[in-house]
């Protein structure tokens, strides 16, 4: 009787503390992650949940150009290193984010009026230095981020930014340089609104297929999955899209998922239930494909989101209480 009591108590305790996303994900060979902001690591509740629940962290801003090369030729890794150190001490992996993007670049770069050759040299030096610094410390890089137009049409596919069209082949070059700097790190192309069907998902698919065909070193596609109750792609089309990407021999990571309740209807409880369904369906889609290897949300608490907090897009509320979306992920993974 006494033994039974102890066993039941142990079971109850392990149930209430046992819902740990990273462990459930591991059972399926999936990394479960969140982005993290080093400015919040000192907050006890933030650090506790981040360290406990997730097996992979993406630095929200700390490895971007503005953070890593704030002045020309001067590299600073303090913030990114803080994320890596946190991850190491919690037995977590790190997704590097990112090496070439049209946003969050330092003003010396964007307003420098550099010619194409100089831009090319700047990009190479940056990639050599940053990938070199984090060699062996990150499992993958979002090498190029959000390069494709929202509505690509008639051969007009790429966003104009500091790199394009000045360096027309900057995408290929960035992947080649990253591969040279660390031949062992996995290299991803990462974009939003590329999850389902349509011109943008097709353009992303065509880009990475062409890269594979031409022998450019690319290992995966990051589907960001920033969606809302108003707009969320058809999950069957997402499953088909993940399949065609992985059929190329590439991995897929869900890299930045959040689900704004904007555009939802009914009570708040109903909207949070609908949000949970979206999270669950995406997790299920990832579980359905062995080459979908990571599921990462863009933050975990509504207290800290790039969206407005009243859009309540994440897994925990502003008081760090798990929401229905969290429970649904646990159930889906269990
Ligand atoms: O670093 C400065 C800081 O010195 C200053 O005091 C502060 C005052 O506003 O601004 C700080 O920079 C901000 C930075 O976040 C760090 O907090 C930038 O203004 C702000 O634009 C930046 O926003 C980030 C944005 O990317 C641009 O880099 C968001 O936090 C981040 O969530 C968002 O993440 C992107 C992904 O990287 C790519 N996919 C879309 C996703 C959401 O937009």
CSV table of C-alpha atoms and ligand atoms in Angstrom, one decimal:
chain,number,residue,atom,x,y,z
A,1,UNK,CA,0.0,0.0,0.0
A,2,UNK,CA,2.8,2.4,1.0
A,3,UNK,CA,4.6,1.6,-2.3
A,4,UNK,CA,1.5,2.2,-4.3
A,5,UNK,CA,1.0,5.5,-2.6
A,6,UNK,CA,4.6,6.6,-3.4
A,7,UNK,CA,4.1,5.4,-7.0
A,8,UNK,CA,0.9,7.3,-7.5
A,9,UNK,CA,2.4,10.4,-6.0
A,10,UNK,CA,5.4,10.1,-8.2
A,11,UNK,CA,3.2,9.7,-11.2
A,12,UNK,CA,1.1,12.8,-10.3
A,13,UNK,CA,4.2,14.9,-9.7
A,14,UNK,CA,5.8,13.8,-13.0
A,15,UNK,CA,2.5,14.6,-14.8
A,16,UNK,CA,2.3,18.1,-13.5
A,17,UNK,CA,6.0,18.8,-14.2
A,18,UNK,CA,6.5,16.3,-17.0
A,19,UNK,CA,5.1,18.3,-19.9
A,20,UNK,CA,8.4,19.4,-21.3
A,21,UNK,CA,8.3,20.2,-25.0
A,22,UNK,CA,11.9,19.4,-25.6
A,23,UNK,CA,11.6,15.9,-24.2
A,24,UNK,CA,8.4,15.1,-26.1
A,25,UNK,CA,10.0,16.5,-29.3
A,26,UNK,CA,13.1,14.3,-28.8
A,27,UNK,CA,10.9,11.2,-28.8
A,28,UNK,CA,10.1,12.1,-32.4
A,29,UNK,CA,13.6,13.3,-33.4
A,30,UNK,CA,12.4,16.9,-33.5
A,31,UNK,CA,14.1,19.9,-32.0
A,32,UNK,CA,11.6,22.2,-30.3
A,33,UNK,CA,12.6,25.8,-30.0
A,34,UNK,CA,12.0,29.5,-29.5
A,35,UNK,CA,13.8,32.6,-30.3
A,36,UNK,CA,15.4,34.4,-27.4
A,37,UNK,CA,16.5,37.9,-26.6
A,38,UNK,CA,19.6,38.2,-24.5
A,39,UNK,CA,18.1,41.3,-22.8
A,40,UNK,CA,15.6,39.0,-21.0
A,41,UNK,CA,17.9,36.2,-19.9
A,42,UNK,CA,18.4,37.8,-16.5
A,43,UNK,CA,14.6,37.5,-15.8
A,44,UNK,CA,14.1,34.4,-13.7
A,45,UNK,CA,10.8,33.2,-15.1
A,46,UNK,CA,11.9,33.9,-18.7
A,47,UNK,CA,15.2,32.0,-18.3
A,48,UNK,CA,13.6,29.1,-16.4
A,49,UNK,CA,11.0,28.3,-19.1
A,50,UNK,CA,13.4,29.0,-21.9
A,51,UNK,CA,15.9,26.6,-20.4
A,52,UNK,CA,13.4,23.9,-19.4
A,53,UNK,CA,11.1,23.7,-22.4
A,54,UNK,CA,13.2,24.1,-25.5
A,55,UNK,CA,16.1,22.1,-27.1
A,56,UNK,CA,17.0,24.8,-29.6
A,57,UNK,CA,17.3,28.6,-29.4
A,58,UNK,CA,17.4,31.2,-32.2
A,59,UNK,CA,18.9,34.6,-31.2
A,60,UNK,CA,16.2,37.1,-32.0
A,61,UNK,CA,18.5,39.9,-33.1
A,62,UNK,CA,22.0,39.2,-31.6
A,63,UNK,CA,23.6,37.6,-34.6
A,64,UNK,CA,22.2,40.1,-37.2
A,65,UNK,CA,24.5,42.6,-39.0
A,66,UNK,CA,23.5,45.5,-36.8
A,67,UNK,CA,24.5,43.6,-33.7
A,68,UNK,CA,27.6,41.9,-35.0
A,69,UNK,CA,29.3,44.6,-37.1
A,70,UNK,CA,28.0,47.9,-35.7
A,71,UNK,CA,30.9,49.7,-37.2
A,72,UNK,CA,32.8,48.7,-40.4
A,73,UNK,CA,35.3,46.0,-39.7
A,74,UNK,CA,34.5,46.0,-35.9
A,75,UNK,CA,32.8,42.8,-34.9
A,76,UNK,CA,31.1,42.4,-31.6
A,77,UNK,CA,29.9,39.0,-30.4
A,78,UNK,CA,29.0,39.7,-26.8
A,79,UNK,CA,25.2,39.5,-27.2
A,80,UNK,CA,25.3,36.4,-29.5
A,81,UNK,CA,27.8,34.8,-27.1
A,82,UNK,CA,25.4,35.3,-24.2
A,83,UNK,CA,22.7,33.3,-26.1
A,84,UNK,CA,25.2,30.6,-27.0
A,85,UNK,CA,26.4,30.4,-23.4
A,86,UNK,CA,22.9,30.1,-22.1
A,87,UNK,CA,22.1,27.4,-24.6
A,88,UNK,CA,25.3,25.5,-23.8
A,89,UNK,CA,24.6,25.5,-20.1
A,90,UNK,CA,21.0,24.2,-20.7
A,91,UNK,CA,22.1,21.6,-23.2
A,92,UNK,CA,20.5,23.3,-26.1
A,93,UNK,CA,21.3,23.8,-29.7
A,94,UNK,CA,21.5,27.2,-31.4
A,95,UNK,CA,20.1,28.2,-34.9
A,96,UNK,CA,22.3,31.0,-36.3
A,97,UNK,CA,20.2,33.9,-37.6
A,98,UNK,CA,21.1,35.5,-40.1
A,99,UNK,CA,23.9,36.4,-42.5
A,100,UNK,CA,22.4,38.4,-45.4
A,101,UNK,CA,19.1,40.3,-45.1
A,102,UNK,CA,17.7,43.6,-46.2
A,103,UNK,CA,16.8,44.7,-42.7
A,104,UNK,CA,18.5,45.4,-39.4
A,105,UNK,CA,21.7,46.3,-41.1
A,106,UNK,CA,24.0,49.0,-39.6
A,107,UNK,CA,23.6,52.4,-41.1
A,108,UNK,CA,27.2,52.5,-42.2
A,109,UNK,CA,26.4,49.7,-44.5
A,110,UNK,CA,23.0,50.9,-45.8
A,111,UNK,CA,24.1,54.5,-46.3
A,112,UNK,CA,27.7,53.9,-47.4
A,113,UNK,CA,27.1,54.2,-51.2
A,114,UNK,CA,29.5,51.3,-51.8
A,115,UNK,CA,30.0,49.9,-55.2
A,116,UNK,CA,29.2,46.3,-56.1
A,117,UNK,CA,32.7,45.0,-55.6
A,118,UNK,CA,33.0,46.6,-52.2
A,119,UNK,CA,29.6,45.2,-51.2
A,120,UNK,CA,30.7,41.8,-52.3
A,121,UNK,CA,33.8,42.0,-50.3
A,122,UNK,CA,31.9,43.3,-47.2
A,123,UNK,CA,29.5,40.4,-47.4
A,124,UNK,CA,32.3,37.9,-47.7
A,125,UNK,CA,34.3,39.3,-44.8
A,126,UNK,CA,31.2,39.4,-42.6
A,127,UNK,CA,30.3,35.8,-43.4
A,128,UNK,CA,33.8,34.6,-42.9
A,129,UNK,CA,34.1,36.3,-39.6
A,130,UNK,CA,30.7,35.6,-38.1
A,131,UNK,CA,30.4,32.0,-39.3
A,132,UNK,CA,34.1,31.5,-38.2
A,133,UNK,CA,33.3,32.9,-34.7
A,134,UNK,CA,30.4,30.6,-34.2
A,135,UNK,CA,32.0,27.5,-35.9
A,136,UNK,CA,31.0,24.4,-33.9
A,137,UNK,CA,28.6,26.5,-31.7
A,138,UNK,CA,25.5,26.7,-34.0
A,139,UNK,CA,23.9,23.8,-35.8
A,140,UNK,CA,22.7,25.8,-38.8
A,141,UNK,CA,22.6,29.3,-40.3
A,142,UNK,CA,19.7,31.2,-41.9
A,143,UNK,CA,22.2,32.3,-44.5
A,144,UNK,CA,19.9,34.4,-46.5
A,145,UNK,CA,16.7,35.8,-45.0
A,146,UNK,CA,13.6,37.0,-46.8
A,147,UNK,CA,15.1,37.6,-50.2
A,148,UNK,CA,11.9,37.0,-52.2
A,149,UNK,CA,9.2,39.5,-53.0
A,150,UNK,CA,5.8,39.1,-51.4
A,151,UNK,CA,4.2,38.9,-54.9
A,152,UNK,CA,6.8,37.6,-57.3
A,153,UNK,CA,5.6,37.8,-60.9
A,154,UNK,CA,7.0,37.8,-64.5
A,155,UNK,CA,10.5,36.9,-63.5
A,156,UNK,CA,10.6,39.8,-60.9
A,157,UNK,CA,11.4,37.6,-57.9
A,158,UNK,CA,13.9,39.3,-55.6
A,159,UNK,CA,13.5,42.2,-53.1
A,160,UNK,CA,15.7,45.2,-53.7
A,161,UNK,CA,18.0,45.7,-50.8
A,162,UNK,CA,21.5,46.6,-49.9
A,163,UNK,CA,22.7,43.5,-51.8
A,164,UNK,CA,20.4,43.2,-54.7
A,165,UNK,CA,20.6,44.0,-57.5
A,166,UNK,CA,24.1,45.4,-56.8
A,167,UNK,CA,25.4,41.8,-56.3
A,168,UNK,CA,23.0,39.9,-58.4
A,169,UNK,CA,24.2,36.5,-57.3
A,170,UNK,CA,24.5,37.3,-53.6
A,171,UNK,CA,22.4,34.4,-52.5
A,172,UNK,CA,24.6,31.8,-54.2
A,173,UNK,CA,27.8,33.6,-53.0
A,174,UNK,CA,26.5,33.9,-49.4
A,175,UNK,CA,25.9,30.1,-49.2
A,176,UNK,CA,29.2,29.3,-50.8
A,177,UNK,CA,31.1,31.6,-48.4
A,178,UNK,CA,29.3,30.2,-45.4
A,179,UNK,CA,30.1,26.7,-46.5
A,180,UNK,CA,33.8,27.6,-46.9
A,181,UNK,CA,33.8,29.2,-43.4
A,182,UNK,CA,32.3,26.2,-41.7
A,183,UNK,CA,31.9,23.1,-43.9
A,184,UNK,CA,30.0,21.3,-41.1
A,185,UNK,CA,27.2,23.8,-40.4
A,186,UNK,CA,23.8,23.4,-42.1
A,187,UNK,CA,22.8,26.2,-44.4
A,188,UNK,CA,19.2,27.4,-44.7
A,189,UNK,CA,17.2,29.8,-46.8
A,190,UNK,CA,14.5,31.4,-44.5
A,191,UNK,CA,11.4,33.3,-45.5
A,192,UNK,CA,7.8,34.1,-44.5
A,193,UNK,CA,4.6,33.5,-46.4
A,194,UNK,CA,6.3,30.6,-48.1
A,195,UNK,CA,4.5,27.9,-46.2
A,196,UNK,CA,1.5,26.9,-48.3
A,197,UNK,CA,0.8,27.4,-52.0
A,198,UNK,CA,1.0,30.3,-54.4
A,199,UNK,CA,3.6,32.5,-56.1
A,200,UNK,CA,5.8,33.1,-53.1
A,201,UNK,CA,6.1,29.4,-52.0
A,202,UNK,CA,6.7,28.5,-55.6
A,203,UNK,CA,9.4,31.1,-55.9
A,204,UNK,CA,11.1,29.8,-52.8
A,205,UNK,CA,10.9,26.3,-54.0
A,206,UNK,CA,12.2,27.2,-57.5
A,207,UNK,CA,15.1,29.1,-55.9
A,208,UNK,CA,16.2,26.2,-53.6
A,209,UNK,CA,15.7,23.6,-56.3
A,210,UNK,CA,17.9,25.6,-58.7
A,211,UNK,CA,20.5,25.9,-56.0
A,212,UNK,CA,20.5,22.2,-55.4
A,213,UNK,CA,20.7,21.5,-59.1
A,214,UNK,CA,23.6,23.9,-59.5
A,215,UNK,CA,25.5,22.4,-56.6
A,216,UNK,CA,25.2,25.4,-54.3
A,217,UNK,CA,25.6,24.2,-50.7
A,218,UNK,CA,22.2,24.4,-49.2
A,219,UNK,CA,20.7,22.0,-46.6
A,220,UNK,CA,17.4,23.4,-45.6
A,221,UNK,CA,14.5,25.8,-45.9
A,222,UNK,CA,13.1,27.7,-42.9
A,223,UNK,CA,9.4,28.3,-43.1
A,224,UNK,CA,8.8,31.1,-40.7
A,225,UNK,CA,5.1,30.6,-40.1
A,226,UNK,CA,4.1,34.1,-38.9
A,227,UNK,CA,0.3,33.7,-39.2
A,228,UNK,CA,-2.9,34.9,-37.7
A,229,UNK,CA,-6.5,33.7,-37.1
A,230,UNK,CA,-7.4,35.9,-40.1
A,231,UNK,CA,-4.8,34.4,-42.4
A,232,UNK,CA,-3.2,31.0,-42.1
A,233,UNK,CA,-2.3,28.8,-45.0
A,234,UNK,CA,-4.3,25.6,-45.8
A,235,UNK,CA,-2.6,22.9,-43.8
A,236,UNK,CA,-2.9,20.3,-46.6
A,237,UNK,CA,-1.1,22.7,-48.9
A,238,UNK,CA,1.6,23.2,-46.2
A,239,UNK,CA,2.1,19.4,-46.0
A,240,UNK,CA,2.4,19.2,-49.8
A,241,UNK,CA,4.9,22.1,-49.8
A,242,UNK,CA,7.0,20.6,-47.0
A,243,UNK,CA,7.0,17.3,-49.0
A,244,UNK,CA,8.2,18.8,-52.2
A,245,UNK,CA,11.0,20.7,-50.4
A,246,UNK,CA,12.2,17.6,-48.6
A,247,UNK,CA,11.9,15.6,-51.8
A,248,UNK,CA,14.8,17.8,-53.0
A,249,UNK,CA,16.9,16.3,-50.3
A,250,UNK,CA,16.5,19.4,-48.1
A,251,UNK,CA,15.4,19.7,-44.4
A,252,UNK,CA,12.6,21.9,-43.3
A,253,UNK,CA,12.6,23.9,-40.1
A,254,UNK,CA,9.5,25.8,-38.9
A,255,UNK,CA,11.6,28.8,-37.8
A,256,UNK,CA,9.5,31.6,-36.4
A,257,UNK,CA,6.0,30.5,-35.7
A,258,UNK,CA,3.5,32.7,-34.0
A,259,UNK,CA,-0.3,33.0,-34.4
A,260,UNK,CA,-1.8,36.4,-33.9
A,261,UNK,CA,-5.4,36.3,-32.7
A,262,UNK,CA,-6.1,39.2,-34.9
A,263,UNK,CA,-9.1,38.6,-37.2
A,264,UNK,CA,-10.4,35.9,-34.9
A,265,UNK,CA,-14.0,35.8,-33.8
A,266,UNK,CA,-15.9,34.9,-30.6
A,267,UNK,CA,-14.7,35.2,-27.0
A,268,UNK,CA,-11.0,35.4,-26.1
A,269,UNK,CA,-11.2,31.7,-24.9
A,270,UNK,CA,-12.6,30.7,-28.3
A,271,UNK,CA,-9.8,32.6,-30.1
A,272,UNK,CA,-7.1,31.0,-28.0
A,273,UNK,CA,-8.7,27.6,-28.7
A,274,UNK,CA,-8.6,28.4,-32.5
A,275,UNK,CA,-5.0,29.5,-32.1
A,276,UNK,CA,-4.1,26.3,-30.4
A,277,UNK,CA,-5.6,24.3,-33.3
A,278,UNK,CA,-3.3,26.2,-35.7
A,279,UNK,CA,-0.2,25.4,-33.6
A,280,UNK,CA,-1.3,21.8,-33.3
A,281,UNK,CA,-1.9,21.3,-37.0
A,282,UNK,CA,1.5,22.7,-37.9
A,283,UNK,CA,3.2,20.5,-35.3
A,284,UNK,CA,1.3,17.5,-36.8
A,285,UNK,CA,2.5,18.5,-40.3
A,286,UNK,CA,6.1,18.6,-39.0
A,287,UNK,CA,5.7,15.2,-37.2
A,288,UNK,CA,4.4,13.8,-40.5
A,289,UNK,CA,7.7,14.4,-42.3
A,290,UNK,CA,10.9,12.9,-41.0
A,291,UNK,CA,12.9,15.7,-42.7
A,292,UNK,CA,11.0,18.4,-40.9
A,293,UNK,CA,13.5,18.5,-38.1
A,294,UNK,CA,12.8,21.5,-36.0
A,295,UNK,CA,9.7,23.5,-34.8
A,296,UNK,CA,10.6,26.9,-33.5
A,297,UNK,CA,8.3,29.7,-32.3
A,298,UNK,CA,9.3,33.4,-32.4
A,299,UNK,CA,9.4,33.8,-28.7
A,300,UNK,CA,7.3,31.9,-26.1
A,301,UNK,CA,5.6,34.5,-23.9
A,302,UNK,CA,3.1,37.1,-25.0
A,303,UNK,CA,5.1,39.4,-22.7
A,304,UNK,CA,7.9,39.6,-25.3
A,305,UNK,CA,6.8,39.4,-28.9
A,306,UNK,CA,7.7,41.5,-32.0
A,307,UNK,CA,3.9,41.8,-32.4
A,308,UNK,CA,1.7,43.8,-30.1
A,309,UNK,CA,1.1,41.9,-26.9
A,310,UNK,CA,-2.7,42.1,-27.4
A,311,UNK,CA,-2.2,39.9,-30.5
A,312,UNK,CA,-1.3,37.1,-27.9
A,313,UNK,CA,0.6,35.1,-30.5
A,314,UNK,CA,2.7,32.8,-28.4
A,315,UNK,CA,2.5,29.7,-26.1
A,316,UNK,CA,2.5,31.4,-22.7
A,317,UNK,CA,0.6,34.5,-21.6
A,318,UNK,CA,2.2,37.7,-20.3
A,319,UNK,CA,2.3,36.1,-16.8
A,320,UNK,CA,4.2,33.1,-18.0
A,321,UNK,CA,1.1,30.8,-17.7
A,322,UNK,CA,0.9,28.1,-20.4
A,323,UNK,CA,-2.0,28.8,-22.9
A,324,UNK,CA,-4.2,26.3,-24.8
A,325,UNK,CA,-1.6,26.4,-27.6
A,326,UNK,CA,1.0,25.0,-25.2
A,327,UNK,CA,-1.3,22.3,-24.1
A,328,UNK,CA,-2.2,21.4,-27.7
A,329,UNK,CA,1.5,21.0,-28.5
A,330,UNK,CA,2.0,18.7,-25.6
A,331,UNK,CA,-1.0,16.6,-26.6
A,332,UNK,CA,0.1,16.5,-30.2
A,333,UNK,CA,3.6,15.4,-29.3
A,334,UNK,CA,2.5,12.9,-26.7
B,1,LIG,O1,19.3,47.6,-30.8
B,1,LIG,C1,18.5,48.8,-30.7
B,1,LIG,C2,18.7,49.3,-29.4
B,1,LIG,O2,20.0,49.8,-29.3
B,1,LIG,C3,17.7,50.5,-29.2
B,1,LIG,O3,17.7,51.0,-27.9
B,1,LIG,C4,16.3,50.0,-29.5
B,1,LIG,C5,15.3,51.1,-29.5
B,1,LIG,O4,14.2,50.9,-30.4
B,1,LIG,O5,16.2,49.5,-30.8
B,1,LIG,C6,17.1,48.3,-30.9
B,1,LIG,O6,17.0,47.7,-32.1
B,1,LIG,C7,15.8,47.0,-32.3
B,1,LIG,C8,16.0,45.5,-32.3
B,1,LIG,O7,14.9,44.8,-32.7
B,1,LIG,C9,16.5,45.0,-31.0
B,1,LIG,O8,15.5,45.1,-30.0
B,1,LIG,C10,15.2,47.4,-33.7
B,1,LIG,O9,14.9,48.8,-33.6
B,1,LIG,C11,14.1,46.6,-34.1
B,1,LIG,O10,13.7,46.9,-35.4
B,1,LIG,C12,14.4,45.1,-34.0
B,1,LIG,O11,13.3,44.4,-34.4
B,1,LIG,C13,13.5,43.0,-34.7
B,1,LIG,C14,13.2,42.8,-36.2
B,1,LIG,O12,13.3,41.4,-36.5
B,1,LIG,C15,14.3,43.5,-37.0
B,1,LIG,O13,15.5,43.0,-36.8
B,1,LIG,C16,12.6,42.2,-33.8
B,1,LIG,O14,12.9,42.3,-32.5
B,1,LIG,C17,12.6,40.8,-34.3
B,1,LIG,O15,11.6,40.0,-33.6
B,1,LIG,C18,12.3,40.7,-35.8
B,1,LIG,O16,12.5,39.3,-36.1
B,1,LIG,C19,12.2,39.0,-37.5
B,1,LIG,C20,13.2,38.0,-38.0
B,1,LIG,O17,14.5,38.4,-37.7
B,1,LIG,C21,13.0,37.6,-39.4
B,1,LIG,N1,11.6,37.3,-39.7
B,1,LIG,C22,10.6,38.2,-39.3
B,1,LIG,C23,10.8,38.5,-37.8
B,1,LIG,C24,9.7,39.5,-37.3
B,1,LIG,O18,9.8,40.7,-37.9
